[in-house]
């Protein structure tokens, strides 16, 4: 949002959102001048907005004087359908999958041309990965991303393949023709995989999750340093989790008029 | 926040927070007039603010026309130290605890005189409980709450016992003297328990989590329909989890100048 808020016509709401947008995973704690610089707002405006947001506990001031996202914003965020409709429904299945495979388990959705990680279930025996709940990674370089991309409408896939595809490692598939062929294979066999395409030394396997109408609305994946010589051995456990989540989503769709979490595709 | 925003002097920031505050666990999807009524804002103001918040994806509009918390707010909330510092550090230990006990595992902090649930790890074999991540329950009626309350400074405990203590079930301990004696026992033996005090048919066991300075900053609990005849058999597994989290919190406190999540006690 940086810069866009300096225009005189910018609403106070957009300034408040610019302040919140100054925080990201790499910058979870900021000084007042950090916030002003990153939001593109004058320091005096920033000072006033931050004080008001601290009063409302949307921001919090830490002992070292820096500001962080506050309790009230964290609570509000957990009311998002992403959390209440998708994550809460999926968690027991992710949980069971983790106890079976003992590797990092991911749940992701397509949002703004990226894989948005809704949940990550992990334990001591899992290796660290760069994924985190609330984090975003490229669709073409992750297992869950490929599972989402493969089942998108053909014109959406084509548009995505026309974009520059970031090379995350030497093994990232960035050649559109090769990626298109791989996505066709994913559709055919029903699961996606990566081999050191996002992070060296890490691979993943993922399957799509469908809603009651058969549309792919999420993906579940397993990622680790080594998923063994035959990572597809994990596919049955992944499918069981995805089927379980799909069945529960279909149930809740019938019993509720609540909106779905999907806001863009 | 309802009502407080109608005053002419209320800042736009406070109006934005009033709109967000209109949403809660019982009301995750609201119409425009719901939001106006619950936030105490005029309909025209609500209409304008909501439109701006939808543009910024802080709110989302669902197919049925109702509004929900949006993706950007969910993402921002996950940058809170409650999530990044506490939940992320604790999750692997909660995870291991769940695989050992196969009952609902809770992580909670003291916030605003309530137990604020930061995480809940659950599976198919666990019974449903009313707790949820982002939810709040009374300190005196929950296992995690008693573990937090027992280790608060004496004057804080005394102040809490002077408040009216809500009777959640016929078994809730609401008599201050009896609760004070029970909290003394909790301090002595190092763990808390409830027996149908929050919900009929459900009991819990919980232990405190201490930071590097020995202060109790969180509590970990296990809750289920029946924890067996001797729920204290779960205490060693709970202590192992709490010790693990405490050790990791001490490590991160040394390696980082990031603020802690605690904003009130």
Coordinates of C-alpha atoms in Angstrom, one line a residue:
Chain A
X1 CA 0.0 0.0 0.0
X2 CA 3.1 2.2 0.4
X3 CA 2.8 5.6 -1.3
X4 CA -0.8 5.3 -2.4
X5 CA -2.1 7.0 0.8
X6 CA -0.4 10.3 0.4
X7 CA -2.9 11.6 -2.1
X8 CA -5.2 14.3 -0.6
X9 CA -8.3 12.4 -1.5
X10 CA -7.3 9.2 0.3
X11 CA -10.0 8.3 2.9
X12 CA -9.2 7.9 6.6
X13 CA -10.2 4.3 6.2
X14 CA -7.5 3.8 3.5
X15 CA -5.0 5.5 5.8
X16 CA -5.9 3.1 8.6
X17 CA -5.5 0.2 6.2
X18 CA -2.2 1.6 5.0
X19 CA -0.9 1.6 8.7
X20 CA -2.0 -2.0 9.1
X21 CA -0.5 -2.9 5.7
X22 CA 2.9 -1.6 6.9
X23 CA 3.2 -4.8 8.9
X24 CA 4.2 -8.1 7.2
X25 CA 5.8 -11.3 8.1
X26 CA 9.3 -9.8 7.7
X27 CA 8.2 -6.7 9.7
X28 CA 6.0 -7.8 12.5
X29 CA 7.3 -5.0 14.9
X30 CA 7.8 -1.5 13.7
X31 CA 8.7 2.0 15.1
X32 CA 6.5 4.9 14.4
X33 CA 8.9 6.2 11.6
X34 CA 9.0 2.6 10.1
X35 CA 5.2 2.7 9.9
X36 CA 5.1 6.2 8.4
X37 CA 7.7 5.3 5.8
X38 CA 6.2 1.9 4.9
X39 CA 2.6 3.3 4.7
X40 CA 3.6 6.5 2.8
X41 CA 1.8 8.6 5.4
X42 CA 3.1 11.8 7.0
X43 CA 4.6 11.2 10.5
X44 CA 2.0 13.4 12.3
X45 CA -0.9 11.5 10.6
X46 CA 0.8 8.2 11.5
X47 CA 1.3 9.3 15.1
X48 CA -2.4 10.1 15.5
X49 CA -3.7 7.0 13.7
X50 CA -1.3 4.7 15.6
X51 CA -2.4 6.2 19.0
X52 CA -6.0 5.7 18.1
X53 CA -5.3 2.1 17.0
X54 CA -3.4 1.4 20.2
X55 CA -6.4 2.7 22.2
X56 CA -8.7 0.3 20.3
X57 CA -6.1 -2.5 20.8
X58 CA -5.9 -3.0 17.0
X59 CA -2.2 -2.3 17.5
X60 CA -0.1 -2.9 20.7
X61 CA 3.0 -1.1 21.9
X62 CA 5.7 -3.3 23.2
X63 CA 8.2 -2.8 26.0
X64 CA 10.9 -1.8 23.4
X65 CA 8.6 1.0 22.1
X66 CA 7.9 -0.7 18.8
X67 CA 4.3 -1.4 17.6
X68 CA 2.8 -4.8 16.7
X69 CA -0.6 -6.0 15.6
X70 CA -2.9 -6.0 18.6
X71 CA -5.1 -8.6 20.3
X72 CA -8.4 -7.1 18.9
X73 CA -7.2 -7.4 15.3
X74 CA -6.0 -11.0 15.9
X75 CA -9.4 -11.8 17.3
X76 CA -11.3 -10.1 14.4
X77 CA -9.1 -11.9 11.8
X78 CA -10.1 -15.3 13.3
X79 CA -13.8 -14.5 12.4
X80 CA -12.9 -14.6 8.7
X81 CA -14.6 -17.5 6.8
X82 CA -11.1 -18.6 5.9
X83 CA -10.7 -19.5 9.6
X84 CA -14.2 -20.3 10.7
X85 CA -15.5 -22.1 7.6
X86 CA -12.4 -23.6 6.1
X87 CA -9.6 -24.0 8.8
X88 CA -11.9 -25.1 11.6
X89 CA -13.6 -27.7 9.4
X90 CA -10.3 -28.9 8.0
X91 CA -8.2 -29.0 11.2
X92 CA -9.2 -32.4 12.5
X93 CA -8.3 -33.9 9.1
X94 CA -5.0 -32.1 8.9
X95 CA -4.4 -33.3 12.4
X96 CA -5.0 -37.0 11.6
X97 CA -2.9 -36.6 8.4
X98 CA 0.0 -35.2 10.5
X99 CA -0.2 -38.1 12.9
X100 CA 0.0 -40.5 10.0
X101 CA 2.8 -38.9 8.0
X102 CA 4.7 -36.9 10.6
X103 CA 5.6 -34.3 8.0
X104 CA 4.5 -30.7 7.7
X105 CA 0.8 -30.6 6.6
X106 CA -0.5 -27.6 4.7
X107 CA -3.9 -26.2 3.8
X108 CA -3.9 -23.5 1.1
X109 CA -6.3 -21.5 -1.1
X110 CA -5.8 -19.5 -4.2
X111 CA -5.8 -15.8 -3.5
X112 CA -4.5 -13.0 -5.6
X113 CA -2.5 -15.3 -7.9
X114 CA -0.7 -16.9 -5.0
X115 CA -1.1 -19.9 -2.7
X116 CA -2.3 -18.4 0.6
X117 CA -1.5 -20.8 3.4
X118 CA -4.5 -21.1 5.7
X119 CA -3.0 -23.6 8.1
X120 CA 0.2 -25.5 8.8
X121 CA 0.3 -28.5 11.1
X122 CA 3.7 -29.4 12.3
X123 CA 5.6 -31.1 15.1
X124 CA 9.1 -31.7 16.4
X125 CA 9.7 -34.5 13.9
X126 CA 8.9 -32.3 10.9
X127 CA 11.6 -30.2 9.3
X128 CA 11.3 -26.4 9.2
X129 CA 9.7 -25.1 6.0
X130 CA 9.2 -21.5 5.0
X131 CA 5.5 -21.9 4.8
X132 CA 3.4 -20.3 7.6
X133 CA -0.3 -19.8 8.3
X134 CA -1.1 -16.4 6.7
X135 CA 1.9 -16.7 4.4
X136 CA 1.9 -16.6 0.6
X137 CA 4.0 -18.6 -1.8
X138 CA 4.0 -18.9 -5.6
X139 CA 1.4 -21.2 -7.1
X140 CA 3.9 -22.7 -9.7
X141 CA 6.6 -23.6 -7.1
X142 CA 4.6 -25.3 -4.4
X143 CA 2.7 -28.6 -4.2
X144 CA -0.5 -27.0 -2.9
X145 CA -0.1 -24.2 -5.5
X146 CA 0.2 -26.7 -8.4
X147 CA -2.9 -28.6 -7.1
X148 CA -4.8 -25.3 -7.1
X149 CA -3.5 -24.1 -10.4
X150 CA -4.1 -27.4 -12.3
X151 CA -7.8 -27.4 -11.6
X152 CA -8.4 -23.7 -12.4
X153 CA -10.5 -22.8 -15.5
X154 CA -8.3 -23.1 -18.7
X155 CA -8.3 -19.4 -19.3
X156 CA -7.1 -18.7 -15.7
X157 CA -4.3 -21.2 -16.1
X158 CA -3.4 -19.7 -19.5
X159 CA -3.3 -16.2 -18.0
X160 CA -1.1 -17.4 -15.1
X161 CA 1.3 -19.0 -17.5
X162 CA 1.7 -15.7 -19.4
X163 CA 3.0 -14.0 -16.2
X164 CA 6.7 -14.1 -15.4
X165 CA 7.2 -17.2 -13.2
X166 CA 9.7 -16.6 -10.4
X167 CA 12.6 -19.0 -10.3
X168 CA 12.8 -19.9 -6.5
X169 CA 15.5 -22.5 -7.0
X170 CA 17.4 -24.1 -9.9
X171 CA 14.7 -26.7 -10.1
X172 CA 11.6 -24.3 -10.3
X173 CA 9.6 -25.0 -13.4
X174 CA 9.4 -21.6 -15.1
X175 CA 9.0 -22.6 -18.7
X176 CA 5.3 -22.1 -19.5
X177 CA 5.1 -25.1 -21.8
X178 CA 6.7 -27.5 -19.4
X179 CA 4.5 -26.2 -16.5
X180 CA 1.4 -26.6 -18.7
X181 CA 2.3 -30.2 -19.4
X182 CA 2.9 -30.9 -15.7
X183 CA -0.5 -29.4 -14.8
X184 CA -2.1 -31.7 -17.3
X185 CA -0.5 -34.6 -15.6
X186 CA -1.7 -33.3 -12.2
X187 CA -5.3 -33.2 -13.5
X188 CA -5.0 -36.7 -14.9
X189 CA -3.6 -38.4 -11.8
X190 CA -5.2 -36.1 -9.3
X191 CA -2.2 -35.1 -7.3
X192 CA 0.7 -32.6 -7.6
X193 CA 4.3 -32.8 -6.5
X194 CA 7.4 -30.6 -6.2
X195 CA 11.0 -31.6 -5.9
X196 CA 13.2 -28.8 -4.5
X197 CA 11.2 -26.3 -6.6
X198 CA 10.5 -23.8 -3.7
X199 CA 13.3 -24.7 -1.3
X200 CA 16.4 -26.8 -1.9
X201 CA 16.2 -30.0 0.0
X202 CA 12.4 -29.9 0.4
X203 CA 9.7 -31.7 -1.6
X204 CA 6.0 -31.9 -1.4
X205 CA 2.9 -33.8 -2.5
X206 CA -0.6 -32.2 -2.6
X207 CA -4.2 -32.9 -3.6
X208 CA -7.1 -30.6 -4.4
X209 CA -10.2 -30.2 -2.1
X210 CA -13.5 -29.9 -3.9
X211 CA -16.7 -28.2 -2.7
X212 CA -20.2 -29.7 -3.0
X213 CA -20.3 -28.5 -6.7
X214 CA -17.0 -30.2 -7.5
X215 CA -15.1 -26.9 -7.8
X216 CA -11.6 -27.0 -6.3
X217 CA -11.6 -24.6 -3.4
X218 CA -8.4 -25.5 -1.5
X219 CA -5.5 -27.9 -1.5
X220 CA -3.9 -30.1 1.2
X221 CA -0.2 -30.9 0.9
X222 CA 2.6 -32.6 2.8
X223 CA 6.1 -31.2 2.6
X224 CA 9.4 -32.3 4.1
X225 CA 13.1 -32.8 3.5
X226 CA 12.6 -36.3 2.2
X227 CA 9.2 -37.9 1.6
X228 CA 11.0 -41.1 0.7
X229 CA 11.7 -42.6 -2.7
X230 CA 8.0 -42.8 -3.6
X231 CA 6.3 -39.6 -2.4
X232 CA 3.1 -40.8 -4.0
X233 CA 2.8 -43.3 -1.2
X234 CA 1.4 -40.3 0.7
X235 CA -1.4 -39.8 -1.8
X236 CA -4.0 -42.1 -0.2
X237 CA -3.6 -40.4 3.2
X238 CA -3.8 -37.0 1.5
X239 CA -7.0 -38.1 -0.5
X240 CA -8.6 -39.4 2.7
X241 CA -8.0 -36.0 4.4
X242 CA -9.2 -34.0 1.3
X243 CA -12.3 -36.2 1.0
X244 CA -13.1 -35.7 4.7
X245 CA -12.8 -32.0 4.4
X246 CA -14.9 -31.9 1.2
X247 CA -17.6 -33.9 2.9
X248 CA -17.7 -31.6 5.9
X249 CA -17.7 -28.5 3.6
X250 CA -20.7 -30.0 1.7
X251 CA -22.5 -30.6 5.0
X252 CA -21.9 -27.1 6.2
X253 CA -22.9 -25.6 2.8
X254 CA -26.2 -27.3 3.1
X255 CA -26.8 -26.4 6.7
X256 CA -25.8 -22.8 6.5
X257 CA -26.3 -19.7 4.4
X258 CA -22.9 -18.4 5.5
X259 CA -20.7 -17.2 2.7
X260 CA -17.7 -19.2 1.4
X261 CA -14.2 -17.8 2.1
X262 CA -13.2 -17.6 -1.6
X263 CA -12.9 -14.0 -2.6
X264 CA -10.9 -14.2 -5.7
X265 CA -9.6 -16.9 -8.1
Chain B
X1 CA -18.1 -0.8 21.1
X2 CA -21.8 -0.4 20.3
X3 CA -23.1 3.1 20.9
X4 CA -19.8 4.8 21.7
X5 CA -19.2 5.9 18.1
X6 CA -22.2 8.1 17.7
X7 CA -20.5 11.0 19.5
X8 CA -19.6 13.8 17.1
X9 CA -16.0 13.8 18.3
X10 CA -15.4 10.1 17.6
X11 CA -12.5 9.7 15.2
X12 CA -12.8 7.9 11.9
X13 CA -10.3 5.3 13.3
X14 CA -12.7 4.6 16.1
X15 CA -15.6 4.3 13.6
X16 CA -13.6 1.8 11.5
X17 CA -12.9 -0.2 14.7
X18 CA -16.6 0.0 15.6
X19 CA -17.4 -1.5 12.2
X20 CA -14.9 -4.4 12.8
X21 CA -16.1 -4.7 16.4
X22 CA -19.6 -5.4 15.1
X23 CA -18.4 -8.9 14.2
X24 CA -18.0 -11.6 16.8
X25 CA -18.1 -15.4 17.0
X26 CA -21.9 -15.4 17.2
X27 CA -22.2 -12.9 14.3
X28 CA -19.5 -13.6 11.8
X29 CA -21.6 -12.5 8.8
X30 CA -23.7 -9.3 8.9
X31 CA -25.9 -7.2 6.7
X32 CA -25.2 -3.5 6.3
X33 CA -28.0 -2.7 8.7
X34 CA -26.7 -5.3 11.2
X35 CA -23.3 -3.6 11.2
X36 CA -24.9 -0.1 11.6
X37 CA -27.0 -1.2 14.5
X38 CA -24.3 -3.2 16.3
X39 CA -21.6 -0.5 15.8
X40 CA -23.9 2.4 16.7
X41 CA -23.0 4.2 13.5
X42 CA -25.5 6.0 11.1
X43 CA -26.4 3.8 8.1
X44 CA -24.8 6.3 5.6
X45 CA -21.5 6.3 7.5
X46 CA -21.6 2.5 7.8
X47 CA -22.3 2.2 4.1
X48 CA -19.3 4.4 3.2
X49 CA -16.9 2.7 5.7
X50 CA -17.9 -0.8 4.7
X51 CA -17.4 0.0 1.0
X52 CA -13.9 1.3 1.7
X53 CA -13.1 -1.7 3.9
X54 CA -14.3 -4.1 1.2
X55 CA -12.1 -2.3 -1.3
X56 CA -9.1 -2.8 1.0
X57 CA -10.2 -6.5 1.5
X58 CA -10.5 -5.9 5.3
X59 CA -14.1 -7.0 4.9
X60 CA -15.5 -9.3 2.2
X61 CA -19.0 -9.4 0.6
X62 CA -20.4 -12.9 0.3
X63 CA -22.7 -14.2 -2.4
X64 CA -25.7 -13.7 -0.1
X65 CA -24.9 -10.0 0.3
X66 CA -23.7 -10.2 3.9
X67 CA -20.3 -9.0 5.0
X68 CA -17.6 -11.0 6.7
X69 CA -14.1 -10.3 7.9
X70 CA -11.8 -10.2 4.9
X71 CA -8.6 -11.9 3.9
X72 CA -6.3 -8.9 4.6
X73 CA -7.5 -8.6 8.2
X74 CA -7.0 -12.3 8.7
X75 CA -3.5 -12.0 7.4
X76 CA -2.8 -8.9 9.5
X77 CA -4.1 -10.7 12.6
X78 CA -1.7 -13.6 12.2
X79 CA 1.2 -11.1 12.5
X80 CA 0.2 -10.5 16.1
X81 CA 2.8 -11.7 18.7
X82 CA 0.1 -13.9 20.1
X83 CA 0.3 -15.9 16.9
X84 CA 3.9 -15.4 15.8
X85 CA 5.6 -15.5 19.2
X86 CA 3.4 -17.7 21.3
X87 CA 1.2 -19.9 19.1
X88 CA 4.0 -20.7 16.5
X89 CA 6.4 -21.6 19.3
X90 CA 3.9 -23.7 21.2
X91 CA 2.2 -25.5 18.4
X92 CA 4.6 -28.4 18.0
X93 CA 4.3 -29.1 21.8
X94 CA 0.5 -28.9 21.6
X95 CA 0.7 -31.2 18.7
X96 CA 2.7 -33.8 20.5
X97 CA 0.5 -33.5 23.6
X98 CA -2.6 -34.1 21.4
X99 CA -1.1 -37.2 19.9
X100 CA -0.4 -38.5 23.4
X101 CA -3.7 -37.7 25.0
X102 CA -6.1 -37.6 22.1
X103 CA -8.3 -35.0 23.8
X104 CA -8.8 -31.3 23.0
X105 CA -5.6 -29.4 23.8
X106 CA -5.8 -25.7 24.7
X107 CA -3.3 -22.8 24.9
X108 CA -4.6 -19.7 26.6
X109 CA -3.5 -16.3 28.0
X110 CA -4.9 -13.9 30.4
X111 CA -6.5 -10.9 28.6
X112 CA -9.0 -8.4 29.9
X113 CA -10.0 -10.6 32.9
X114 CA -10.8 -13.6 30.7
X115 CA -9.0 -16.6 29.4
X116 CA -8.3 -15.8 25.7
X117 CA -7.8 -19.1 23.8
X118 CA -4.8 -18.7 21.5
X119 CA -5.0 -22.2 20.0
X120 CA -7.0 -25.4 20.2
X121 CA -5.7 -28.6 18.8
X122 CA -8.3 -31.2 18.2
X123 CA -9.1 -34.3 16.2
X124 CA -11.9 -36.7 15.3
X125 CA -11.5 -38.6 18.5
X126 CA -11.9 -35.5 20.7
X127 CA -15.3 -34.4 21.8
X128 CA -16.6 -31.0 20.8
X129 CA -16.0 -28.2 23.3
X130 CA -17.1 -24.6 23.2
X131 CA -13.6 -23.3 23.2
X132 CA -12.1 -21.9 20.0
X133 CA -9.0 -20.1 19.0
X134 CA -9.8 -16.4 19.4
X135 CA -12.5 -17.2 21.9
X136 CA -12.8 -16.0 25.5
X137 CA -14.0 -17.9 28.5
X138 CA -14.2 -17.1 32.3
X139 CA -11.0 -17.6 34.2
X140 CA -12.7 -19.2 37.2
X141 CA -14.6 -21.8 35.2
X142 CA -11.9 -23.2 33.0
X143 CA -8.8 -25.3 33.6
X144 CA -6.5 -22.9 31.7
X145 CA -8.2 -20.0 33.4
X146 CA -7.6 -21.3 36.9
X147 CA -4.0 -22.1 36.0
X148 CA -3.6 -18.4 34.9
X149 CA -5.5 -17.0 37.9
X150 CA -3.7 -19.0 40.5
X151 CA -0.3 -17.6 39.6
X152 CA -1.4 -14.0 39.2
X153 CA -0.1 -11.5 41.8
X154 CA -2.1 -11.7 45.1
X155 CA -3.8 -8.3 44.6
X156 CA -4.9 -9.3 41.1
X157 CA -6.4 -12.5 42.4
X158 CA -8.1 -10.6 45.2
X159 CA -9.5 -8.1 42.7
X160 CA -10.8 -10.9 40.5
X161 CA -12.5 -12.6 43.4
X162 CA -14.3 -9.4 44.3
X163 CA -16.0 -9.4 40.9
X164 CA -19.3 -11.3 40.3
X165 CA -18.3 -14.8 39.2
X166 CA -20.6 -16.1 36.5
X167 CA -22.3 -19.5 37.3
X168 CA -21.8 -21.4 34.0
X169 CA -23.2 -24.7 35.3
X170 CA -24.4 -25.9 38.7
X171 CA -20.8 -27.0 39.4
X172 CA -19.1 -23.6 38.7
X173 CA -17.2 -22.4 41.8
X174 CA -18.6 -18.9 42.4
X175 CA -18.0 -18.6 46.1
X176 CA -14.9 -16.4 46.5
X177 CA -13.6 -18.2 49.6
X178 CA -13.9 -21.6 48.1
X179 CA -12.3 -20.4 44.8
X180 CA -9.4 -18.8 46.8
X181 CA -8.8 -22.1 48.6
X182 CA -8.8 -24.0 45.3
X183 CA -6.3 -21.5 43.8
X184 CA -4.0 -22.1 46.7
X185 CA -4.1 -25.8 46.0
X186 CA -3.4 -25.1 42.3
X187 CA -0.3 -23.1 43.3
X188 CA 0.8 -25.8 45.7
X189 CA 0.5 -28.8 43.4
X190 CA 1.2 -26.9 40.1
X191 CA -1.9 -27.9 38.1
X192 CA -5.5 -26.9 37.9
X193 CA -8.6 -28.9 37.1
X194 CA -12.3 -28.4 36.5
X195 CA -15.2 -30.9 36.6
X196 CA -18.2 -29.8 34.7
X197 CA -17.7 -26.2 35.8
X198 CA -17.8 -24.6 32.3
X199 CA -19.9 -27.2 30.4
X200 CA -21.8 -30.2 31.8
X201 CA -20.1 -33.5 31.0
X202 CA -16.7 -31.9 30.3
X203 CA -13.7 -31.7 32.5
X204 CA -10.2 -30.3 32.2
X205 CA -6.7 -30.3 33.6
X206 CA -4.2 -27.5 33.0
X207 CA -0.7 -26.3 33.9
X208 CA 0.9 -22.8 33.7
X209 CA 3.6 -21.9 31.2
X210 CA 6.4 -19.6 32.6
X211 CA 8.6 -17.2 30.8
X212 CA 12.4 -16.9 31.3
X213 CA 11.8 -14.7 34.4
X214 CA 9.4 -17.3 35.9
X215 CA 6.3 -15.3 35.3
X216 CA 3.2 -17.3 34.2
X217 CA 2.4 -16.0 30.7
X218 CA 0.1 -18.7 29.4
X219 CA -1.5 -22.0 30.3
X220 CA -1.9 -25.3 28.5
X221 CA -4.8 -27.5 29.2
X222 CA -6.5 -30.7 28.1
X223 CA -10.3 -30.9 28.1
X224 CA -12.7 -33.7 27.3
X225 CA -15.9 -35.5 28.2
X226 CA -14.1 -37.9 30.4
X227 CA -10.4 -37.7 31.3
X228 CA -10.7 -40.9 33.2
X229 CA -11.0 -41.5 36.9
X230 CA -7.6 -39.9 37.6
X231 CA -7.3 -36.8 35.3
X232 CA -4.0 -36.0 37.1
X233 CA -2.4 -38.8 35.1
X234 CA -2.3 -36.2 32.3
X235 CA -0.2 -33.8 34.4
X236 CA 3.2 -35.2 33.4
X237 CA 2.4 -34.9 29.6
X238 CA 1.0 -31.4 30.2
X239 CA 4.1 -30.4 32.2
X240 CA 6.4 -31.7 29.4
X241 CA 4.5 -29.6 26.9
X242 CA 4.6 -26.5 29.2
X243 CA 8.3 -27.0 29.9
X244 CA 9.1 -27.3 26.2
X245 CA 7.2 -24.1 25.4
X246 CA 8.8 -22.3 28.3
X247 CA 12.3 -23.3 27.1
X248 CA 11.6 -22.2 23.6
X249 CA 10.1 -18.9 24.8
X250 CA 13.3 -18.3 26.9
X251 CA 15.4 -19.0 23.8
X252 CA 13.5 -16.6 21.6
X253 CA 13.5 -13.9 24.3
X254 CA 17.3 -14.1 24.3
X255 CA 17.7 -14.1 20.6
X256 CA 15.2 -11.4 19.8
X257 CA 14.2 -7.9 20.9
X258 CA 10.6 -8.5 19.7
X259 CA 7.9 -7.6 22.1
X260 CA 6.0 -10.2 24.1
X261 CA 2.3 -10.7 23.3
X262 CA 1.1 -9.9 26.8
X263 CA -0.7 -6.6 26.7
X264 CA -2.7 -6.7 30.0
X265 CA -2.9 -8.8 33.1

